[in-house]
PDB file of C-alpha atoms in Angstrom:
ATOM      1  CA  GLN A1338     -38.669 -18.858  -0.155  1.00  0.00           C
ATOM      2  CA  VAL A1339     -39.522 -17.162   3.108  1.00  0.00           C
ATOM      3  CA  GLN A1340     -40.049 -13.437   2.837  1.00  0.00           C
ATOM      4  CA  LEU A1341     -40.880 -10.948   5.563  1.00  0.00           C
ATOM      5  CA  VAL A1342     -41.429  -7.349   4.517  1.00  0.00           C
ATOM      6  CA  GLU A1343     -42.003  -4.616   7.083  1.00  0.00           C
ATOM      7  CA  SER A1344     -43.816  -1.381   6.297  1.00  0.00           C
ATOM      8  CA  GLY A1345     -45.365   1.551   8.119  1.00  0.00           C
ATOM      9  CA  GLY A1346     -42.242   3.112   9.550  1.00  0.00           C
ATOM     10  CA  GLY A1347     -41.595   6.826   9.514  1.00  0.00           C
ATOM     11  CA  GLU A1348     -41.131   9.910  11.622  1.00  0.00           C
ATOM     12  CA  VAL A1349     -43.572  10.774  14.382  1.00  0.00           C
ATOM     13  CA  GLN A1350     -43.664  13.267  17.226  1.00  0.00           C
ATOM     14  CA  PRO A1351     -43.374  12.168  20.863  1.00  0.00           C
ATOM     15  CA  GLY A1352     -46.738  10.960  22.107  1.00  0.00           C
ATOM     16  CA  GLY A1353     -47.819   9.949  18.619  1.00  0.00           C
ATOM     17  CA  SER A1354     -48.769   6.579  17.161  1.00  0.00           C
ATOM     18  CA  LEU A1355     -47.665   4.337  14.320  1.00  0.00           C
ATOM     19  CA  ARG A1356     -48.684   0.889  13.134  1.00  0.00           C
ATOM     20  CA  LEU A1357     -46.069  -1.375  11.628  1.00  0.00           C
ATOM     21  CA  SER A1358     -47.033  -4.224   9.316  1.00  0.00           C
ATOM     22  CA  CYS A1359     -45.066  -7.293   8.322  1.00  0.00           C
ATOM     23  CA  ALA A1360     -46.206  -9.128   5.196  1.00  0.00           C
ATOM     24  CA  ALA A1361     -45.212 -12.794   5.263  1.00  0.00           C
ATOM     25  CA  SER A1362     -44.888 -15.278   2.418  1.00  0.00           C
ATOM     26  CA  GLY A1363     -43.173 -18.550   1.566  1.00  0.00           C
ATOM     27  CA  PHE A1364     -44.310 -20.454   4.668  1.00  0.00           C
ATOM     28  CA  THR A1365     -47.484 -21.376   6.543  1.00  0.00           C
ATOM     29  CA  PHE A1366     -47.913 -18.133   8.453  1.00  0.00           C
ATOM     30  CA  SER A1367     -50.810 -19.410  10.551  1.00  0.00           C
ATOM     31  CA  SER A1368     -48.619 -22.197  11.987  1.00  0.00           C
ATOM     32  CA  HIS A1369     -45.803 -20.033  13.317  1.00  0.00           C
ATOM     33  CA  GLY A1370     -45.401 -17.622  16.184  1.00  0.00           C
ATOM     34  CA  MET A1371     -43.864 -14.259  15.336  1.00  0.00           C
ATOM     35  CA  HIS A1372     -41.666 -11.727  17.116  1.00  0.00           C
ATOM     36  CA  TRP A1373     -40.810  -8.057  16.841  1.00  0.00           C
ATOM     37  CA  VAL A1374     -37.230  -7.048  17.663  1.00  0.00           C
ATOM     38  CA  ARG A1375     -35.777  -3.548  17.464  1.00  0.00           C
ATOM     39  CA  GLN A1376     -32.360  -1.957  17.194  1.00  0.00           C
ATOM     40  CA  ALA A1377     -31.817   1.630  18.268  1.00  0.00           C
ATOM     41  CA  PRO A1378     -29.125   3.621  16.393  1.00  0.00           C
ATOM     42  CA  GLY A1379     -25.703   2.382  17.423  1.00  0.00           C
ATOM     43  CA  LYS A1380     -27.184  -0.076  19.901  1.00  0.00           C
ATOM     44  CA  GLY A1381     -27.808  -3.805  20.091  1.00  0.00           C
ATOM     45  CA  LEU A1382     -30.893  -5.899  19.471  1.00  0.00           C
ATOM     46  CA  GLU A1383     -33.804  -5.580  21.881  1.00  0.00           C
ATOM     47  CA  TRP A1384     -36.697  -8.023  21.996  1.00  0.00           C
ATOM     48  CA  VAL A1385     -40.062  -6.225  21.803  1.00  0.00           C
ATOM     49  CA  ALA A1386     -42.981  -8.650  21.557  1.00  0.00           C
ATOM     50  CA  PHE A1387     -44.192 -12.149  20.637  1.00  0.00           C
ATOM     51  CA  VAL A1388     -47.510 -13.499  19.380  1.00  0.00           C
ATOM     52  CA  GLY A1389     -48.394 -17.185  19.142  1.00  0.00           C
ATOM     53  CA  PHE A1390     -49.535 -18.777  15.905  1.00  0.00           C
ATOM     54  CA  ALA A1391     -53.247 -18.342  16.704  1.00  0.00           C
ATOM     55  CA  GLY A1392     -52.886 -14.815  18.047  1.00  0.00           C
ATOM     56  CA  SER A1393     -54.172 -15.552  21.530  1.00  0.00           C
ATOM     57  CA  ILE A1394     -50.807 -15.786  23.305  1.00  0.00           C
ATOM     58  CA  LYS A1395     -48.929 -12.499  23.535  1.00  0.00           C
ATOM     59  CA  TYR A1396     -45.929 -11.306  25.505  1.00  0.00           C
ATOM     60  CA  SER A1397     -44.131  -7.967  25.456  1.00  0.00           C
ATOM     61  CA  ALA A1398     -41.093  -6.311  26.970  1.00  0.00           C
ATOM     62  CA  ASP A1399     -41.541  -4.137  30.042  1.00  0.00           C
ATOM     63  CA  SER A1400     -40.185  -1.167  28.062  1.00  0.00           C
ATOM     64  CA  VAL A1401     -43.226  -1.216  25.739  1.00  0.00           C
ATOM     65  CA  LYS A1402     -45.923  -2.830  27.890  1.00  0.00           C
ATOM     66  CA  GLY A1403     -49.121  -0.833  27.901  1.00  0.00           C
ATOM     67  CA  ARG A1404     -48.017   1.198  24.861  1.00  0.00           C
ATOM     68  CA  PHE A1405     -47.329  -1.358  22.098  1.00  0.00           C
ATOM     69  CA  THR A1406     -49.700  -4.112  20.982  1.00  0.00           C
ATOM     70  CA  ILE A1407     -48.724  -7.045  18.809  1.00  0.00           C
ATOM     71  CA  SER A1408     -51.381  -8.735  16.677  1.00  0.00           C
ATOM     72  CA  ARG A1409     -51.773 -10.780  13.521  1.00  0.00           C
ATOM     73  CA  ASP A1410     -54.239 -11.458  10.724  1.00  0.00           C
ATOM     74  CA  ASN A1411     -53.734 -15.021   9.558  1.00  0.00           C
ATOM     75  CA  SER A1412     -56.205 -14.551   6.694  1.00  0.00           C
ATOM     76  CA  LYS A1413     -53.864 -11.899   5.274  1.00  0.00           C
ATOM     77  CA  ASN A1414     -50.535 -13.412   6.366  1.00  0.00           C
ATOM     78  CA  THR A1415     -49.708 -10.177   8.138  1.00  0.00           C
ATOM     79  CA  LEU A1416     -48.196  -9.296  11.513  1.00  0.00           C
ATOM     80  CA  PHE A1417     -48.775  -5.937  13.168  1.00  0.00           C
ATOM     81  CA  LEU A1418     -47.258  -3.762  15.871  1.00  0.00           C
ATOM     82  CA  GLN A1419     -49.454  -0.918  17.070  1.00  0.00           C
ATOM     83  CA  MET A1420     -47.236   1.650  18.785  1.00  0.00           C
ATOM     84  CA  ASN A1421     -48.866   4.342  20.922  1.00  0.00           C
ATOM     85  CA  SER A1422     -47.488   7.014  23.240  1.00  0.00           C
ATOM     86  CA  LEU A1423     -44.203   6.906  21.370  1.00  0.00           C
ATOM     87  CA  ARG A1424     -41.061   8.221  23.055  1.00  0.00           C
ATOM     88  CA  PRO A1425     -37.720   9.351  21.614  1.00  0.00           C
ATOM     89  CA  GLU A1426     -36.148   6.187  23.025  1.00  0.00           C
ATOM     90  CA  ASP A1427     -38.429   4.107  20.789  1.00  0.00           C
ATOM     91  CA  THR A1428     -36.442   5.356  17.792  1.00  0.00           C
ATOM     92  CA  ALA A1429     -35.096   2.212  16.162  1.00  0.00           C
ATOM     93  CA  VAL A1430     -35.196  -0.150  13.246  1.00  0.00           C
ATOM     94  CA  TYR A1431     -37.980  -2.639  13.906  1.00  0.00           C
ATOM     95  CA  PHE A1432     -37.591  -6.185  12.608  1.00  0.00           C
ATOM     96  CA  CYS A1433     -40.300  -8.807  12.355  1.00  0.00           C
ATOM     97  CA  ALA A1434     -39.113 -12.383  12.631  1.00  0.00           C
ATOM     98  CA  LYS A1435     -40.560 -15.848  12.234  1.00  0.00           C
ATOM     99  CA  VAL A1436     -39.976 -18.546  14.846  1.00  0.00           C
ATOM    100  CA  LEU A1437     -38.163 -21.763  14.044  1.00  0.00           C
ATOM    101  CA  THR A1438     -40.704 -24.500  13.373  1.00  0.00           C
ATOM    102  CA  GLY A1439     -41.570 -26.203  16.637  1.00  0.00           C
ATOM    103  CA  SER A1440     -40.118 -23.622  18.984  1.00  0.00           C
ATOM    104  CA  PRO A1441     -41.144 -20.076  19.955  1.00  0.00           C
ATOM    105  CA  HIS A1442     -37.661 -19.276  21.237  1.00  0.00           C
ATOM    106  CA  TYR A1443     -35.680 -18.970  18.021  1.00  0.00           C
ATOM    107  CA  LEU A1444     -35.979 -16.602  15.082  1.00  0.00           C
ATOM    108  CA  ASP A1445     -34.931 -18.260  11.851  1.00  0.00           C
ATOM    109  CA  TYR A1446     -36.055 -15.643   9.318  1.00  0.00           C
ATOM    110  CA  TRP A1447     -36.038 -11.884   9.740  1.00  0.00           C
ATOM    111  CA  GLY A1448     -37.236  -8.991   7.653  1.00  0.00           C
ATOM    112  CA  GLN A1449     -34.986  -6.139   6.553  1.00  0.00           C
ATOM    113  CA  GLY A1450     -36.496  -3.805   9.125  1.00  0.00           C
ATOM    114  CA  ALA A1451     -38.547  -0.596   9.238  1.00  0.00           C
ATOM    115  CA  LEU A1452     -37.129   2.629  10.662  1.00  0.00           C
ATOM    116  CA  VAL A1453     -39.192   4.456  13.255  1.00  0.00           C
ATOM    117  CA  THR A1454     -38.006   7.898  14.300  1.00  0.00           C
ATOM    118  CA  VAL A1455     -39.620   9.660  17.251  1.00  0.00           C
ATOM    119  CA  SER A1456     -38.614  13.291  17.298  1.00  0.00           C
ATOM    120  CA  SER A1457     -40.079  16.727  17.742  1.00  0.00           C
TER     121      SER A1457
ATOM    122  CA  GLN B1291     -35.077  -7.484  32.254  1.00  0.00           C
ATOM    123  CA  SER B1292     -31.426  -6.531  31.877  1.00  0.00           C
ATOM    124  CA  ALA B1293     -29.520  -7.415  28.735  1.00  0.00           C
ATOM    125  CA  LEU B1294     -27.237 -10.420  28.882  1.00  0.00           C
ATOM    126  CA  THR B1295     -23.559  -9.507  29.239  1.00  0.00           C
ATOM    127  CA  GLN B1296     -21.251  -9.973  26.266  1.00  0.00           C
ATOM    128  CA  PRO B1297     -17.787  -8.560  25.591  1.00  0.00           C
ATOM    129  CA  ALA B1298     -17.987  -5.519  23.349  1.00  0.00           C
ATOM    130  CA  SER B1299     -15.402  -6.847  20.946  1.00  0.00           C
ATOM    131  CA  VAL B1300     -13.358  -9.936  20.130  1.00  0.00           C
ATOM    132  CA  SER B1301     -10.733 -10.255  17.427  1.00  0.00           C
ATOM    133  CA  GLY B1302      -8.682 -12.976  15.832  1.00  0.00           C
ATOM    134  CA  SER B1303      -6.547 -13.766  12.824  1.00  0.00           C
ATOM    135  CA  PRO B1304      -7.787 -15.883   9.925  1.00  0.00           C
ATOM    136  CA  GLY B1305      -7.743 -19.550  10.839  1.00  0.00           C
ATOM    137  CA  GLN B1306      -7.748 -18.942  14.579  1.00  0.00           C
ATOM    138  CA  SER B1307     -10.540 -19.774  17.005  1.00  0.00           C
ATOM    139  CA  ILE B1308     -12.366 -17.231  19.117  1.00  0.00           C
ATOM    140  CA  THR B1309     -14.958 -17.586  21.855  1.00  0.00           C
ATOM    141  CA  ILE B1310     -17.677 -15.110  22.792  1.00  0.00           C
ATOM    142  CA  SER B1311     -19.209 -15.344  26.257  1.00  0.00           C
ATOM    143  CA  CYS B1312     -22.767 -14.487  27.238  1.00  0.00           C
ATOM    144  CA  THR B1313     -23.504 -14.152  30.945  1.00  0.00           C
ATOM    145  CA  GLY B1314     -26.952 -14.014  32.429  1.00  0.00           C
ATOM    146  CA  THR B1315     -28.629 -15.217  35.591  1.00  0.00           C
ATOM    147  CA  SER B1316     -30.461 -18.250  36.898  1.00  0.00           C
ATOM    148  CA  SER B1317     -33.653 -16.606  35.590  1.00  0.00           C
ATOM    149  CA  ASP B1318     -32.537 -16.805  31.989  1.00  0.00           C
ATOM    150  CA  VAL B1319     -29.354 -18.464  30.668  1.00  0.00           C
ATOM    151  CA  GLY B1320     -28.827 -20.582  33.775  1.00  0.00           C
ATOM    152  CA  GLY B1321     -32.415 -21.668  34.098  1.00  0.00           C
ATOM    153  CA  TYR B1322     -33.196 -22.801  30.562  1.00  0.00           C
ATOM    154  CA  SER B1323     -31.587 -24.435  27.563  1.00  0.00           C
ATOM    155  CA  TYR B1324     -33.301 -21.918  25.275  1.00  0.00           C
ATOM    156  CA  VAL B1325     -30.122 -20.082  24.335  1.00  0.00           C
ATOM    157  CA  SER B1326     -29.432 -18.938  20.797  1.00  0.00           C
ATOM    158  CA  TRP B1327     -26.869 -16.926  18.874  1.00  0.00           C
ATOM    159  CA  TYR B1328     -27.367 -14.556  15.938  1.00  0.00           C
ATOM    160  CA  GLN B1329     -24.948 -13.088  13.432  1.00  0.00           C
ATOM    161  CA  HIS B1330     -25.716  -9.588  12.221  1.00  0.00           C
ATOM    162  CA  HIS B1331     -24.032  -7.760   9.408  1.00  0.00           C
ATOM    163  CA  PRO B1332     -25.045  -4.062   9.513  1.00  0.00           C
ATOM    164  CA  GLY B1333     -27.847  -3.285   7.122  1.00  0.00           C
ATOM    165  CA  LYS B1334     -28.828  -6.919   6.734  1.00  0.00           C
ATOM    166  CA  ALA B1335     -31.253  -9.222   8.501  1.00  0.00           C
ATOM    167  CA  PRO B1336     -29.834 -11.060  11.524  1.00  0.00           C
ATOM    168  CA  LYS B1337     -29.105 -14.764  10.986  1.00  0.00           C
ATOM    169  CA  LEU B1338     -29.723 -17.612  13.424  1.00  0.00           C
ATOM    170  CA  MET B1339     -26.442 -19.439  14.049  1.00  0.00           C
ATOM    171  CA  ILE B1340     -27.045 -21.605  17.122  1.00  0.00           C
ATOM    172  CA  TYR B1341     -30.197 -22.679  18.990  1.00  0.00           C
ATOM    173  CA  ASP B1342     -30.921 -24.922  21.971  1.00  0.00           C
ATOM    174  CA  VAL B1343     -27.470 -23.897  23.308  1.00  0.00           C
ATOM    175  CA  SER B1344     -25.504 -25.978  20.805  1.00  0.00           C
ATOM    176  CA  LYS B1345     -27.586 -26.956  17.764  1.00  0.00           C
ATOM    177  CA  ARG B1346     -26.856 -25.584  14.293  1.00  0.00           C
ATOM    178  CA  PRO B1347     -29.572 -24.838  11.748  1.00  0.00           C
ATOM    179  CA  SER B1348     -29.470 -27.010   8.673  1.00  0.00           C
ATOM    180  CA  GLY B1349     -26.690 -26.022   6.294  1.00  0.00           C
ATOM    181  CA  LEU B1350     -24.749 -23.894   8.735  1.00  0.00           C
ATOM    182  CA  SER B1351     -20.995 -24.354   8.899  1.00  0.00           C
ATOM    183  CA  ASN B1352     -19.714 -26.604  11.691  1.00  0.00           C
ATOM    184  CA  ARG B1353     -17.100 -23.944  12.407  1.00  0.00           C
ATOM    185  CA  PHE B1354     -19.726 -22.447  14.703  1.00  0.00           C
ATOM    186  CA  SER B1355     -20.418 -24.201  18.001  1.00  0.00           C
ATOM    187  CA  GLY B1356     -22.200 -23.352  21.220  1.00  0.00           C
ATOM    188  CA  SER B1357     -22.051 -24.449  24.830  1.00  0.00           C
ATOM    189  CA  LYS B1358     -23.263 -23.453  28.275  1.00  0.00           C
ATOM    190  CA  SER B1359     -22.022 -23.741  31.829  1.00  0.00           C
ATOM    191  CA  GLY B1360     -24.099 -22.372  34.654  1.00  0.00           C
ATOM    192  CA  ASN B1361     -25.226 -18.843  33.855  1.00  0.00           C
ATOM    193  CA  THR B1362     -22.776 -18.395  30.977  1.00  0.00           C
ATOM    194  CA  ALA B1363     -23.215 -19.488  27.380  1.00  0.00           C
ATOM    195  CA  SER B1364     -20.461 -19.385  24.790  1.00  0.00           C
ATOM    196  CA  LEU B1365     -20.144 -19.241  21.015  1.00  0.00           C
ATOM    197  CA  THR B1366     -16.936 -20.510  19.447  1.00  0.00           C
ATOM    198  CA  ILE B1367     -15.943 -19.752  15.895  1.00  0.00           C
ATOM    199  CA  SER B1368     -13.132 -21.972  14.664  1.00  0.00           C
ATOM    200  CA  GLY B1369     -11.097 -21.459  11.503  1.00  0.00           C
ATOM    201  CA  LEU B1370     -11.958 -17.763  11.534  1.00  0.00           C
ATOM    202  CA  GLN B1371     -12.719 -16.340   8.080  1.00  0.00           C
ATOM    203  CA  ALA B1372     -13.070 -12.801   6.775  1.00  0.00           C
ATOM    204  CA  GLU B1373     -16.814 -13.250   6.244  1.00  0.00           C
ATOM    205  CA  ASP B1374     -17.235 -14.013   9.964  1.00  0.00           C
ATOM    206  CA  GLU B1375     -16.614 -10.344  10.728  1.00  0.00           C
ATOM    207  CA  ALA B1376     -19.959  -9.160  12.101  1.00  0.00           C
ATOM    208  CA  HIS B1377     -21.851  -8.482  15.296  1.00  0.00           C
ATOM    209  CA  TYR B1378     -22.962 -11.507  17.309  1.00  0.00           C
ATOM    210  CA  TYR B1379     -25.823 -11.557  19.789  1.00  0.00           C
ATOM    211  CA  CYS B1380     -26.841 -14.192  22.282  1.00  0.00           C
ATOM    212  CA  SER B1381     -30.449 -14.569  23.365  1.00  0.00           C
ATOM    213  CA  SER B1382     -32.278 -16.462  26.085  1.00  0.00           C
ATOM    214  CA  TYR B1383     -35.808 -17.168  27.207  1.00  0.00           C
ATOM    215  CA  THR B1384     -36.532 -15.836  30.699  1.00  0.00           C
ATOM    216  CA  SER B1385     -38.628 -16.793  33.703  1.00  0.00           C
ATOM    217  CA  SER B1386     -40.879 -13.801  32.964  1.00  0.00           C
ATOM    218  CA  SER B1387     -42.030 -15.431  29.700  1.00  0.00           C
ATOM    219  CA  THR B1388     -40.003 -12.916  27.741  1.00  0.00           C
ATOM    220  CA  TRP B1389     -36.814 -13.085  25.734  1.00  0.00           C
ATOM    221  CA  VAL B1390     -33.624 -11.099  26.234  1.00  0.00           C
ATOM    222  CA  PHE B1391     -30.650 -10.384  23.990  1.00  0.00           C
ATOM    223  CA  GLY B1392     -27.069  -9.758  24.907  1.00  0.00           C
ATOM    224  CA  GLY B1393     -25.496  -6.386  24.285  1.00  0.00           C
ATOM    225  CA  GLY B1394     -23.705  -7.725  21.227  1.00  0.00           C
ATOM    226  CA  THR B1395     -20.076  -8.497  20.376  1.00  0.00           C
ATOM    227  CA  LYS B1396     -18.255  -7.104  17.380  1.00  0.00           C
ATOM    228  CA  VAL B1397     -15.988  -9.729  15.863  1.00  0.00           C
ATOM    229  CA  THR B1398     -13.028  -8.380  13.943  1.00  0.00           C
ATOM    230  CA  VAL B1399     -10.888 -10.541  11.677  1.00  0.00           C
ATOM    231  CA  LEU B1400      -7.392  -9.098  11.754  1.00  0.00           C
TER     232      LEU B1400
END
Protein backbone atom coordinates (compact mmCIF):
# COMPACT_ATOMS: atom_id res chain seq x y z
CA GLN A 1 0.00 0.00 0.00
CA VAL A 2 1.05 3.59 -0.52
CA GLN A 3 3.05 5.05 2.33
CA LEU A 4 4.46 8.54 2.69
CA VAL A 5 6.52 9.27 5.79
CA GLU A 6 7.82 12.75 6.52
CA SER A 7 10.86 13.42 8.69
CA GLY A 8 13.21 16.26 9.53
CA GLY A 9 10.82 18.53 11.37
CA GLY A 10 11.71 20.30 14.58
CA GLU A 11 12.26 23.64 16.23
CA VAL A 12 14.49 26.25 14.64
CA GLN A 13 15.22 29.91 15.25
CA PRO A 14 14.07 32.62 12.83
CA GLY A 15 16.50 32.85 9.93
CA GLY A 16 17.50 29.22 10.30
CA SER A 17 17.20 26.27 7.93
CA LEU A 18 15.65 22.82 7.93
CA ARG A 19 15.35 20.07 5.34
CA LEU A 20 12.25 17.91 5.32
CA SER A 21 12.28 14.46 3.75
CA CYS A 22 9.39 12.32 2.59
CA ALA A 23 10.07 8.61 2.12
CA ALA A 24 7.70 7.03 -0.39
CA SER A 25 6.77 3.40 -0.90
CA GLY A 26 4.01 1.26 -2.39
CA PHE A 27 3.90 2.99 -5.78
CA THR A 28 6.19 3.93 -8.67
CA PHE A 29 7.64 7.09 -7.17
CA SER A 30 9.51 8.08 -10.33
CA SER A 31 6.23 8.23 -12.29
CA HIS A 32 4.37 10.66 -10.05
CA GLY A 33 4.61 14.35 -9.31
CA MET A 34 4.66 15.31 -5.64
CA HIS A 35 3.45 18.26 -3.58
CA TRP A 36 4.17 19.82 -0.21
CA VAL A 37 1.22 21.33 1.67
CA ARG A 38 1.32 22.92 5.11
CA GLN A 39 -1.12 23.73 7.88
CA ALA A 40 -0.32 26.40 10.43
CA PRO A 41 -1.74 25.93 13.96
CA GLY A 42 -5.47 26.55 13.91
CA LYS A 43 -5.41 27.45 10.22
CA GLY A 44 -6.35 25.81 6.94
CA LEU A 45 -4.30 24.01 4.32
CA GLU A 46 -1.82 26.02 2.27
CA TRP A 47 -0.18 24.72 -0.88
CA VAL A 48 3.62 25.10 -0.75
CA ALA A 49 5.33 23.49 -3.74
CA PHE A 50 5.15 20.93 -6.56
CA VAL A 51 7.78 18.90 -8.40
CA GLY A 52 7.15 16.89 -11.55
CA PHE A 53 7.95 13.20 -11.78
CA ALA A 54 11.40 13.78 -13.32
CA GLY A 55 12.31 16.64 -11.01
CA SER A 56 12.76 19.25 -13.72
CA ILE A 57 9.39 20.99 -13.36
CA LYS A 58 8.96 22.90 -10.11
CA TYR A 59 6.47 25.45 -8.85
CA SER A 60 6.17 27.14 -5.47
CA ALA A 61 3.89 29.51 -3.62
CA ASP A 62 4.79 33.19 -3.51
CA SER A 63 4.98 32.96 0.30
CA VAL A 64 8.01 30.63 0.09
CA LYS A 65 9.55 31.53 -3.27
CA GLY A 66 13.26 32.20 -3.01
CA ARG A 67 13.43 30.57 0.45
CA PHE A 68 12.13 27.01 -0.01
CA THR A 69 13.32 24.53 -2.63
CA ILE A 70 11.53 21.33 -3.54
CA SER A 71 13.53 18.43 -4.97
CA ARG A 72 13.46 14.66 -5.29
CA ASP A 73 15.77 11.67 -5.54
CA ASN A 74 14.04 9.01 -7.60
CA SER A 75 16.82 6.50 -6.91
CA LYS A 76 15.92 6.71 -3.22
CA ASN A 77 12.16 7.25 -3.55
CA THR A 78 12.48 10.39 -1.49
CA LEU A 79 11.04 13.91 -1.73
CA PHE A 80 12.71 16.89 -0.09
CA LEU A 81 11.86 20.41 1.00
CA GLN A 82 14.85 22.61 1.79
CA MET A 83 13.65 25.52 3.92
CA ASN A 84 15.94 28.52 4.39
CA SER A 85 15.47 31.93 5.99
CA LEU A 86 12.67 30.52 8.11
CA ARG A 87 10.13 32.89 9.65
CA PRO A 88 7.72 32.45 12.56
CA GLU A 89 4.86 32.34 10.06
CA ASP A 90 6.37 29.20 8.53
CA THR A 91 5.43 27.33 11.70
CA ALA A 92 3.15 24.54 10.53
CA VAL A 93 2.66 20.86 9.97
CA TYR A 94 4.12 20.03 6.57
CA PHE A 95 2.51 17.26 4.53
CA CYS A 96 3.96 15.57 1.48
CA ALA A 97 1.42 14.23 -0.98
CA LYS A 98 1.40 12.13 -4.12
CA VAL A 99 -0.52 13.21 -7.21
CA LEU A 100 -3.35 11.16 -8.64
CA THR A 101 -2.05 9.06 -11.52
CA GLY A 102 -2.34 11.05 -14.72
CA SER A 103 -2.92 14.45 -13.18
CA PRO A 104 -0.69 16.88 -11.25
CA HIS A 105 -3.70 18.69 -9.79
CA TYR A 106 -4.98 16.18 -7.26
CA LEU A 107 -3.41 14.68 -4.16
CA ASP A 108 -4.63 11.16 -3.55
CA TYR A 109 -2.25 10.06 -0.77
CA TRP A 110 -0.82 12.20 2.00
CA GLY A 111 1.68 11.62 4.75
CA GLN A 112 0.90 12.19 8.43
CA GLY A 113 2.89 15.41 8.46
CA ALA A 114 6.02 16.84 10.10
CA LEU A 115 5.84 19.72 12.56
CA VAL A 116 8.13 22.68 11.97
CA THR A 117 8.29 25.32 14.68
CA VAL A 118 10.10 28.60 14.05
CA SER A 119 10.63 30.43 17.30
CA SER A 120 13.28 32.30 19.20
CA GLN B 1 -2.69 34.13 -4.53
CA SER B 2 -5.59 34.57 -2.12
CA ALA B 3 -7.29 31.56 -0.59
CA LEU B 4 -10.58 30.48 -2.10
CA THR B 5 -13.60 31.54 -0.04
CA GLN B 6 -15.52 28.91 1.90
CA PRO B 7 -18.02 29.29 4.74
CA ALA B 8 -16.36 28.73 8.09
CA SER B 9 -18.94 26.22 9.21
CA VAL B 10 -21.93 24.23 7.98
CA SER B 11 -24.11 21.93 10.05
CA GLY B 12 -26.87 19.44 9.48
CA SER B 13 -28.75 16.61 11.11
CA PRO B 14 -28.12 12.96 10.28
CA GLY B 15 -29.73 12.05 6.98
CA GLN B 16 -29.94 15.62 5.73
CA SER B 17 -28.03 17.11 2.82
CA ILE B 18 -25.62 20.00 3.11
CA THR B 19 -23.74 22.01 0.51
CA ILE B 20 -20.39 23.76 0.92
CA SER B 21 -19.52 26.56 -1.49
CA CYS B 22 -16.06 27.51 -2.72
CA THR B 23 -15.71 30.86 -4.47
CA GLY B 24 -12.70 31.93 -6.45
CA THR B 25 -12.04 34.00 -9.54
CA SER B 26 -11.75 33.56 -13.28
CA SER B 27 -8.03 32.90 -12.68
CA ASP B 28 -8.69 29.74 -10.72
CA VAL B 29 -12.08 28.08 -10.12
CA GLY B 30 -13.78 29.86 -13.01
CA GLY B 31 -10.99 29.33 -15.48
CA TYR B 32 -10.30 25.62 -15.06
CA SER B 33 -12.05 22.36 -14.30
CA TYR B 34 -9.21 21.38 -11.96
CA VAL B 35 -11.25 21.69 -8.79
CA SER B 36 -10.99 19.18 -5.97
CA TRP B 37 -12.28 18.66 -2.45
CA TYR B 38 -10.53 17.15 0.57
CA GLN B 39 -11.83 15.85 3.87
CA HIS B 40 -9.59 16.36 6.87
CA HIS B 41 -10.05 14.89 10.29
CA PRO B 42 -7.67 16.63 12.75
CA GLY B 43 -4.52 14.65 13.32
CA LYS B 44 -5.03 12.52 10.24
CA ALA B 45 -3.96 12.78 6.62
CA PRO B 46 -6.35 14.70 4.35
CA LYS B 47 -8.42 12.55 1.98
CA LEU B 48 -9.30 13.30 -1.64
CA MET B 49 -13.08 13.28 -2.03
CA ILE B 50 -13.77 14.91 -5.40
CA TYR B 51 -11.56 15.77 -8.40
CA ASP B 52 -12.16 17.27 -11.83
CA VAL B 53 -15.06 19.23 -10.24
CA SER B 54 -17.37 16.23 -9.92
CA LYS B 55 -15.49 12.91 -10.14
CA ARG B 56 -15.18 10.57 -7.16
CA PRO B 57 -12.11 8.45 -6.50
CA SER B 58 -12.69 4.74 -6.75
CA GLY B 59 -14.53 3.35 -3.74
CA LEU B 60 -15.75 6.67 -2.40
CA SER B 61 -19.36 6.92 -1.31
CA ASN B 62 -21.76 8.43 -3.85
CA ARG B 63 -23.17 10.54 -1.02
CA PHE B 64 -20.47 13.03 -1.97
CA SER B 65 -20.94 15.04 -5.15
CA GLY B 66 -19.37 18.12 -6.70
CA SER B 67 -20.39 20.79 -9.17
CA LYS B 68 -19.31 24.17 -10.47
CA SER B 69 -20.99 27.27 -11.83
CA GLY B 70 -18.90 30.21 -12.90
CA ASN B 71 -16.37 31.07 -10.21
CA THR B 72 -18.07 28.96 -7.53
CA ALA B 73 -17.66 25.25 -6.91
CA SER B 74 -19.81 23.27 -4.51
CA LEU B 75 -19.58 20.05 -2.52
CA THR B 76 -22.81 18.35 -1.49
CA ILE B 77 -22.98 15.67 1.15
CA SER B 78 -26.26 13.80 1.11
CA GLY B 79 -27.52 11.44 3.81
CA LEU B 80 -25.27 13.13 6.35
CA GLN B 81 -23.59 10.69 8.76
CA ALA B 82 -21.70 11.18 12.01
CA GLU B 83 -18.41 10.17 10.37
CA ASP B 84 -18.79 13.04 7.88
CA GLU B 85 -17.98 15.49 10.67
CA ALA B 86 -14.64 16.96 9.61
CA HIS B 87 -13.04 19.92 7.90
CA TYR B 88 -13.48 20.17 4.13
CA TYR B 89 -11.20 22.08 1.78
CA CYS B 90 -11.63 22.94 -1.86
CA SER B 91 -8.64 23.40 -4.13
CA SER B 92 -8.06 24.74 -7.62
CA TYR B 93 -5.27 25.09 -10.13
CA THR B 94 -4.51 28.72 -10.99
CA SER B 95 -3.35 30.72 -13.99
CA SER B 96 -0.02 31.28 -12.20
CA SER B 97 0.77 27.55 -12.45
CA THR B 98 0.17 27.18 -8.74
CA TRP B 99 -2.55 25.62 -6.65
CA VAL B 100 -4.72 27.27 -4.01
CA PHE B 101 -6.86 25.89 -1.20
CA GLY B 102 -9.98 27.31 0.33
CA GLY B 103 -9.99 28.48 3.91
CA GLY B 104 -11.78 25.32 5.00
CA THR B 105 -15.28 24.53 6.26
CA LYS B 106 -16.01 22.71 9.49
CA VAL B 107 -18.94 20.35 9.04
CA THR B 108 -20.85 19.55 12.20
CA VAL B 109 -23.38 16.74 12.41
CA LEU B 110 -26.00 17.79 14.94
